Amino acid sequence: MLKKTLLSLAIAASAVSLVACNDAETVAEPTEAEATTEPMVEPEPMVETETMEEPEVIADPEVTTEESTATQNIVELASDNNDLTILTAALEASGLDQTLMDSGSEFTVFAPTDAAFADALTKLDVTKEELLADKDMLTNVLSYHVIPSMIVKSADIPYGTDIETVNGQAFSISEANVITDASGNTSNITQPDVMATNGVVHVVDTVLMPK
């Protein structure tokens, strides 16, 4: 009887051991978390939005058609111009300055510069003092530079037409503003339309010579 009991206990112990082993083996192994393979979404490129600046509208400058008001007569204009000192002295020496200061008359004057007179003195073989002392020569030459009783602006020049002067002789002007005098010499208008209270002055680079 005792032998059977011990055998039963041994069998029971073996069964318990087997159960314990089985429980140990059946412990669940940790499962790796499923990797989520969501597609990578690339960020959209940043698009710089340029601010379009509206072009600045520049207003057209106003065109002034009115000429500046003249404040000096022809002689005063000449005396204030550093390039017309010999002409001013010649007008005074000849007495024509009084005529060209007349506010009741209108004149168009072609005014030779000092450089132009210097060339003329060389051609005439006289000094400045000799020229200023010869009133008859001065009157003859200077009056050839004056158109009486009218204001002829550069826009109104009758190109290619003989233009009569106070001297009684004429000269002509080409479309290039080149004057051809009675002696066949040429002179350029270098500064047109200098307005005076009693006329207009055109500065020239050569003394005009009558016959």
CSV table of C-alpha atoms in Angstrom, one decimal:
chain,number,residue,atom,x,y,z
A,1,MET,CA,0.0,0.0,0.0
A,2,LEU,CA,2.8,2.4,0.9
A,3,LYS,CA,4.5,1.6,-2.3
A,4,LYS,CA,1.5,2.5,-4.3
A,5,THR,CA,1.1,5.8,-2.5
A,6,LEU,CA,4.7,6.8,-3.2
A,7,LEU,CA,4.3,5.9,-6.8
A,8,SER,CA,1.2,8.1,-7.0
A,9,LEU,CA,3.1,11.0,-5.4
A,10,ALA,CA,6.0,10.6,-7.8
A,11,ILE,CA,3.6,10.6,-10.8
A,12,ALA,CA,1.9,13.7,-9.4
A,13,ALA,CA,5.2,15.5,-9.0
A,14,SER,CA,6.2,14.7,-12.4
A,15,ALA,CA,3.0,16.0,-13.8
A,16,VAL,CA,3.4,19.3,-11.9
A,17,SER,CA,7.0,19.7,-13.3
A,18,LEU,CA,5.8,19.1,-16.8
A,19,VAL,CA,3.0,21.7,-16.3
A,20,ALA,CA,5.5,24.2,-15.0
A,21,CYS,CA,7.8,23.6,-17.9
A,22,ASN,CA,5.0,24.0,-20.4
A,23,ASP,CA,3.9,27.2,-18.8
A,24,ALA,CA,7.4,28.6,-19.0
A,25,GLU,CA,7.7,27.7,-22.7
A,26,THR,CA,4.4,29.2,-23.6
A,27,VAL,CA,5.3,32.7,-22.4
A,28,ALA,CA,4.6,34.8,-25.3
A,29,GLU,CA,7.6,36.2,-27.0
A,30,PRO,CA,7.4,40.0,-27.4
A,31,THR,CA,6.2,40.8,-30.8
A,32,GLU,CA,7.9,43.6,-32.7
A,33,ALA,CA,5.6,46.5,-33.4
A,34,GLU,CA,4.6,46.6,-36.9
A,35,ALA,CA,6.5,49.3,-38.7
A,36,THR,CA,4.2,51.8,-40.2
A,37,THR,CA,5.4,52.5,-43.7
A,38,GLU,CA,3.4,55.6,-44.4
A,39,PRO,CA,4.7,57.2,-47.6
A,40,MET,CA,6.9,60.2,-47.0
A,41,VAL,CA,5.2,63.3,-48.3
A,42,GLU,CA,7.7,65.8,-49.6
A,43,PRO,CA,6.9,69.4,-48.7
A,44,GLU,CA,5.9,71.5,-51.5
A,45,PRO,CA,8.6,74.0,-52.6
A,46,MET,CA,8.2,77.4,-51.3
A,47,VAL,CA,7.2,79.7,-54.0
A,48,GLU,CA,8.3,83.3,-53.5
A,49,THR,CA,5.5,85.6,-54.4
A,50,GLU,CA,7.1,88.7,-55.8
A,51,THR,CA,5.3,91.9,-55.1
A,52,MET,CA,4.7,93.5,-58.5
A,53,GLU,CA,5.4,97.1,-58.1
A,54,GLU,CA,3.4,99.3,-60.3
A,55,PRO,CA,5.6,101.4,-62.6
A,56,GLU,CA,5.9,105.0,-61.5
A,57,VAL,CA,4.0,107.2,-63.9
A,58,ILE,CA,6.1,110.2,-64.7
A,59,ALA,CA,4.0,113.1,-65.8
A,60,ASP,CA,5.0,114.8,-69.0
A,61,PRO,CA,6.7,118.1,-68.2
A,62,GLU,CA,4.6,121.1,-69.1
A,63,VAL,CA,5.7,122.7,-72.3
A,64,THR,CA,6.0,126.4,-71.8
A,65,THR,CA,5.3,128.3,-74.9
A,66,GLU,CA,5.6,131.7,-73.4
A,67,GLU,CA,9.0,133.3,-73.8
A,68,SER,CA,10.7,134.8,-70.8
A,69,THR,CA,10.1,138.5,-70.6
A,70,ALA,CA,12.9,140.6,-71.9
A,71,THR,CA,14.1,143.4,-69.6
A,72,GLN,CA,17.0,145.0,-71.6
A,73,ASN,CA,17.3,146.7,-74.9
A,74,ILE,CA,19.7,145.6,-77.5
A,75,VAL,CA,22.6,147.8,-76.4
A,76,GLU,CA,22.1,146.8,-72.8
A,77,LEU,CA,22.2,143.1,-73.8
A,78,ALA,CA,25.5,143.7,-75.7
A,79,SER,CA,27.1,145.6,-72.9
A,80,ASP,CA,26.3,142.8,-70.4
A,81,ASN,CA,27.8,140.1,-72.6
A,82,ASN,CA,31.5,139.5,-72.0
A,83,ASP,CA,31.9,138.2,-75.6
A,84,LEU,CA,30.5,141.4,-77.2
A,85,THR,CA,32.8,144.1,-75.7
A,86,ILE,CA,34.2,145.3,-79.0
A,87,LEU,CA,30.7,145.4,-80.5
A,88,THR,CA,29.6,147.5,-77.6
A,89,ALA,CA,32.5,149.9,-78.0
A,90,ALA,CA,32.0,150.1,-81.8
A,91,LEU,CA,28.3,151.0,-81.3
A,92,GLU,CA,29.2,153.8,-78.9
A,93,ALA,CA,32.0,155.1,-81.2
A,94,SER,CA,29.7,155.1,-84.2
A,95,GLY,CA,26.7,156.6,-82.4
A,96,LEU,CA,24.5,153.6,-83.4
A,97,ASP,CA,24.0,152.8,-79.7
A,98,GLN,CA,21.5,155.6,-79.4
A,99,THR,CA,19.4,154.2,-82.3
A,100,LEU,CA,19.5,150.6,-81.0
A,101,MET,CA,18.3,151.8,-77.6
A,102,ASP,CA,15.1,153.3,-79.0
A,103,SER,CA,12.2,151.6,-77.3
A,104,GLY,CA,9.8,152.8,-80.0
A,105,SER,CA,11.5,150.8,-82.8
A,106,GLU,CA,12.2,147.1,-83.5
A,107,PHE,CA,15.5,145.7,-84.8
A,108,THR,CA,17.1,142.4,-85.6
A,109,VAL,CA,20.8,142.5,-84.9
A,110,PHE,CA,23.5,140.0,-85.9
A,111,ALA,CA,26.1,140.5,-83.2
A,112,PRO,CA,29.8,139.5,-83.9
A,113,THR,CA,31.8,138.2,-80.9
A,114,ASP,CA,35.1,139.6,-79.8
A,115,ALA,CA,36.8,136.7,-81.6
A,116,ALA,CA,35.0,137.6,-84.8
A,117,PHE,CA,36.2,141.2,-84.5
A,118,ALA,CA,39.7,140.0,-83.8
A,119,ASP,CA,39.7,138.1,-87.1
A,120,ALA,CA,38.3,141.1,-88.9
A,121,LEU,CA,41.0,143.4,-87.6
A,122,THR,CA,43.6,141.0,-89.0
A,123,LYS,CA,41.9,140.9,-92.4
A,124,LEU,CA,41.6,144.7,-92.5
A,125,ASP,CA,45.1,145.1,-91.2
A,126,VAL,CA,44.0,147.7,-88.6
A,127,THR,CA,44.1,147.8,-84.8
A,128,LYS,CA,41.1,148.0,-82.6
A,129,GLU,CA,41.9,151.6,-81.8
A,130,GLU,CA,42.1,152.5,-85.5
A,131,LEU,CA,38.8,150.8,-86.2
A,132,LEU,CA,37.0,152.6,-83.4
A,133,ALA,CA,38.5,155.9,-84.6
A,134,ASP,CA,37.1,155.4,-88.2
A,135,LYS,CA,33.4,156.3,-87.7
A,136,ASP,CA,32.6,156.0,-91.4
A,137,MET,CA,33.9,152.4,-91.6
A,138,LEU,CA,32.2,151.5,-88.3
A,139,THR,CA,28.9,152.9,-89.5
A,140,ASN,CA,29.1,151.1,-92.8
A,141,VAL,CA,30.0,147.7,-91.3
A,142,LEU,CA,27.8,147.8,-88.2
A,143,SER,CA,24.7,149.0,-90.1
A,144,TYR,CA,25.2,145.9,-92.3
A,145,HIS,CA,24.4,143.7,-89.2
A,146,VAL,CA,21.0,145.3,-88.6
A,147,ILE,CA,17.6,144.6,-90.1
A,148,PRO,CA,15.3,147.5,-89.5
A,149,SER,CA,11.7,147.7,-88.3
A,150,MET,CA,11.2,144.0,-87.8
A,151,ILE,CA,12.0,141.2,-85.4
A,152,VAL,CA,13.2,138.1,-87.3
A,153,LYS,CA,13.5,135.1,-85.0
A,154,SER,CA,15.3,132.0,-86.1
A,155,ALA,CA,12.1,130.2,-86.9
A,156,ASP,CA,11.1,133.1,-89.2
A,157,ILE,CA,14.3,133.5,-91.2
A,158,PRO,CA,13.5,133.5,-94.9
A,159,TYR,CA,16.2,130.9,-95.9
A,160,GLY,CA,17.8,131.5,-99.3
A,161,THR,CA,16.3,134.9,-99.7
A,162,ASP,CA,18.2,138.2,-99.8
A,163,ILE,CA,17.7,140.1,-96.5
A,164,GLU,CA,18.1,143.8,-96.8
A,165,THR,CA,19.9,145.6,-94.0
A,166,VAL,CA,20.1,149.2,-92.7
A,167,ASN,CA,23.3,149.5,-94.8
A,168,GLY,CA,21.2,149.1,-98.0
A,169,GLN,CA,23.0,145.9,-99.0
A,170,ALA,CA,21.7,142.4,-98.4
A,171,PHE,CA,22.9,139.0,-97.2
A,172,SER,CA,21.3,135.5,-97.3
A,173,ILE,CA,21.0,132.7,-94.7
A,174,SER,CA,20.9,129.0,-95.4
A,175,GLU,CA,18.9,126.4,-93.6
A,176,ALA,CA,22.0,125.5,-91.7
A,177,ASN,CA,22.0,129.0,-90.2
A,178,VAL,CA,25.1,130.0,-92.2
A,179,ILE,CA,25.1,133.6,-93.4
A,180,THR,CA,26.7,134.6,-96.8
A,181,ASP,CA,27.5,138.3,-96.9
A,182,ALA,CA,27.9,140.6,-100.0
A,183,SER,CA,31.7,139.9,-100.1
A,184,GLY,CA,31.2,136.1,-100.3
A,185,ASN,CA,32.3,135.4,-96.7
A,186,THR,CA,30.3,133.1,-94.4
A,187,SER,CA,29.3,133.4,-90.8
A,188,ASN,CA,27.6,131.0,-88.4
A,189,ILE,CA,24.8,131.9,-86.1
A,190,THR,CA,26.1,130.5,-82.8
A,191,GLN,CA,23.4,131.8,-80.4
A,192,PRO,CA,20.0,132.7,-81.9
A,193,ASP,CA,17.0,134.4,-80.4
A,194,VAL,CA,18.4,136.5,-77.6
A,195,MET,CA,15.3,138.6,-77.0
A,196,ALA,CA,15.5,142.3,-76.1
A,197,THR,CA,12.8,144.8,-75.3
A,198,ASN,CA,13.1,146.3,-78.7
A,199,GLY,CA,14.1,143.4,-80.9
A,200,VAL,CA,16.2,140.2,-81.1
A,201,VAL,CA,19.9,139.5,-81.2
A,202,HIS,CA,21.6,136.6,-83.0
A,203,VAL,CA,25.2,136.1,-82.1
A,204,VAL,CA,27.5,135.3,-85.0
A,205,ASP,CA,31.1,134.1,-85.3
A,206,THR,CA,32.3,136.3,-88.2
A,207,VAL,CA,32.0,140.0,-88.9
A,208,LEU,CA,29.7,140.5,-92.0
A,209,MET,CA,31.3,142.6,-94.7
A,210,PRO,CA,29.5,144.7,-97.3
A,211,LYS,CA,31.0,145.4,-100.7
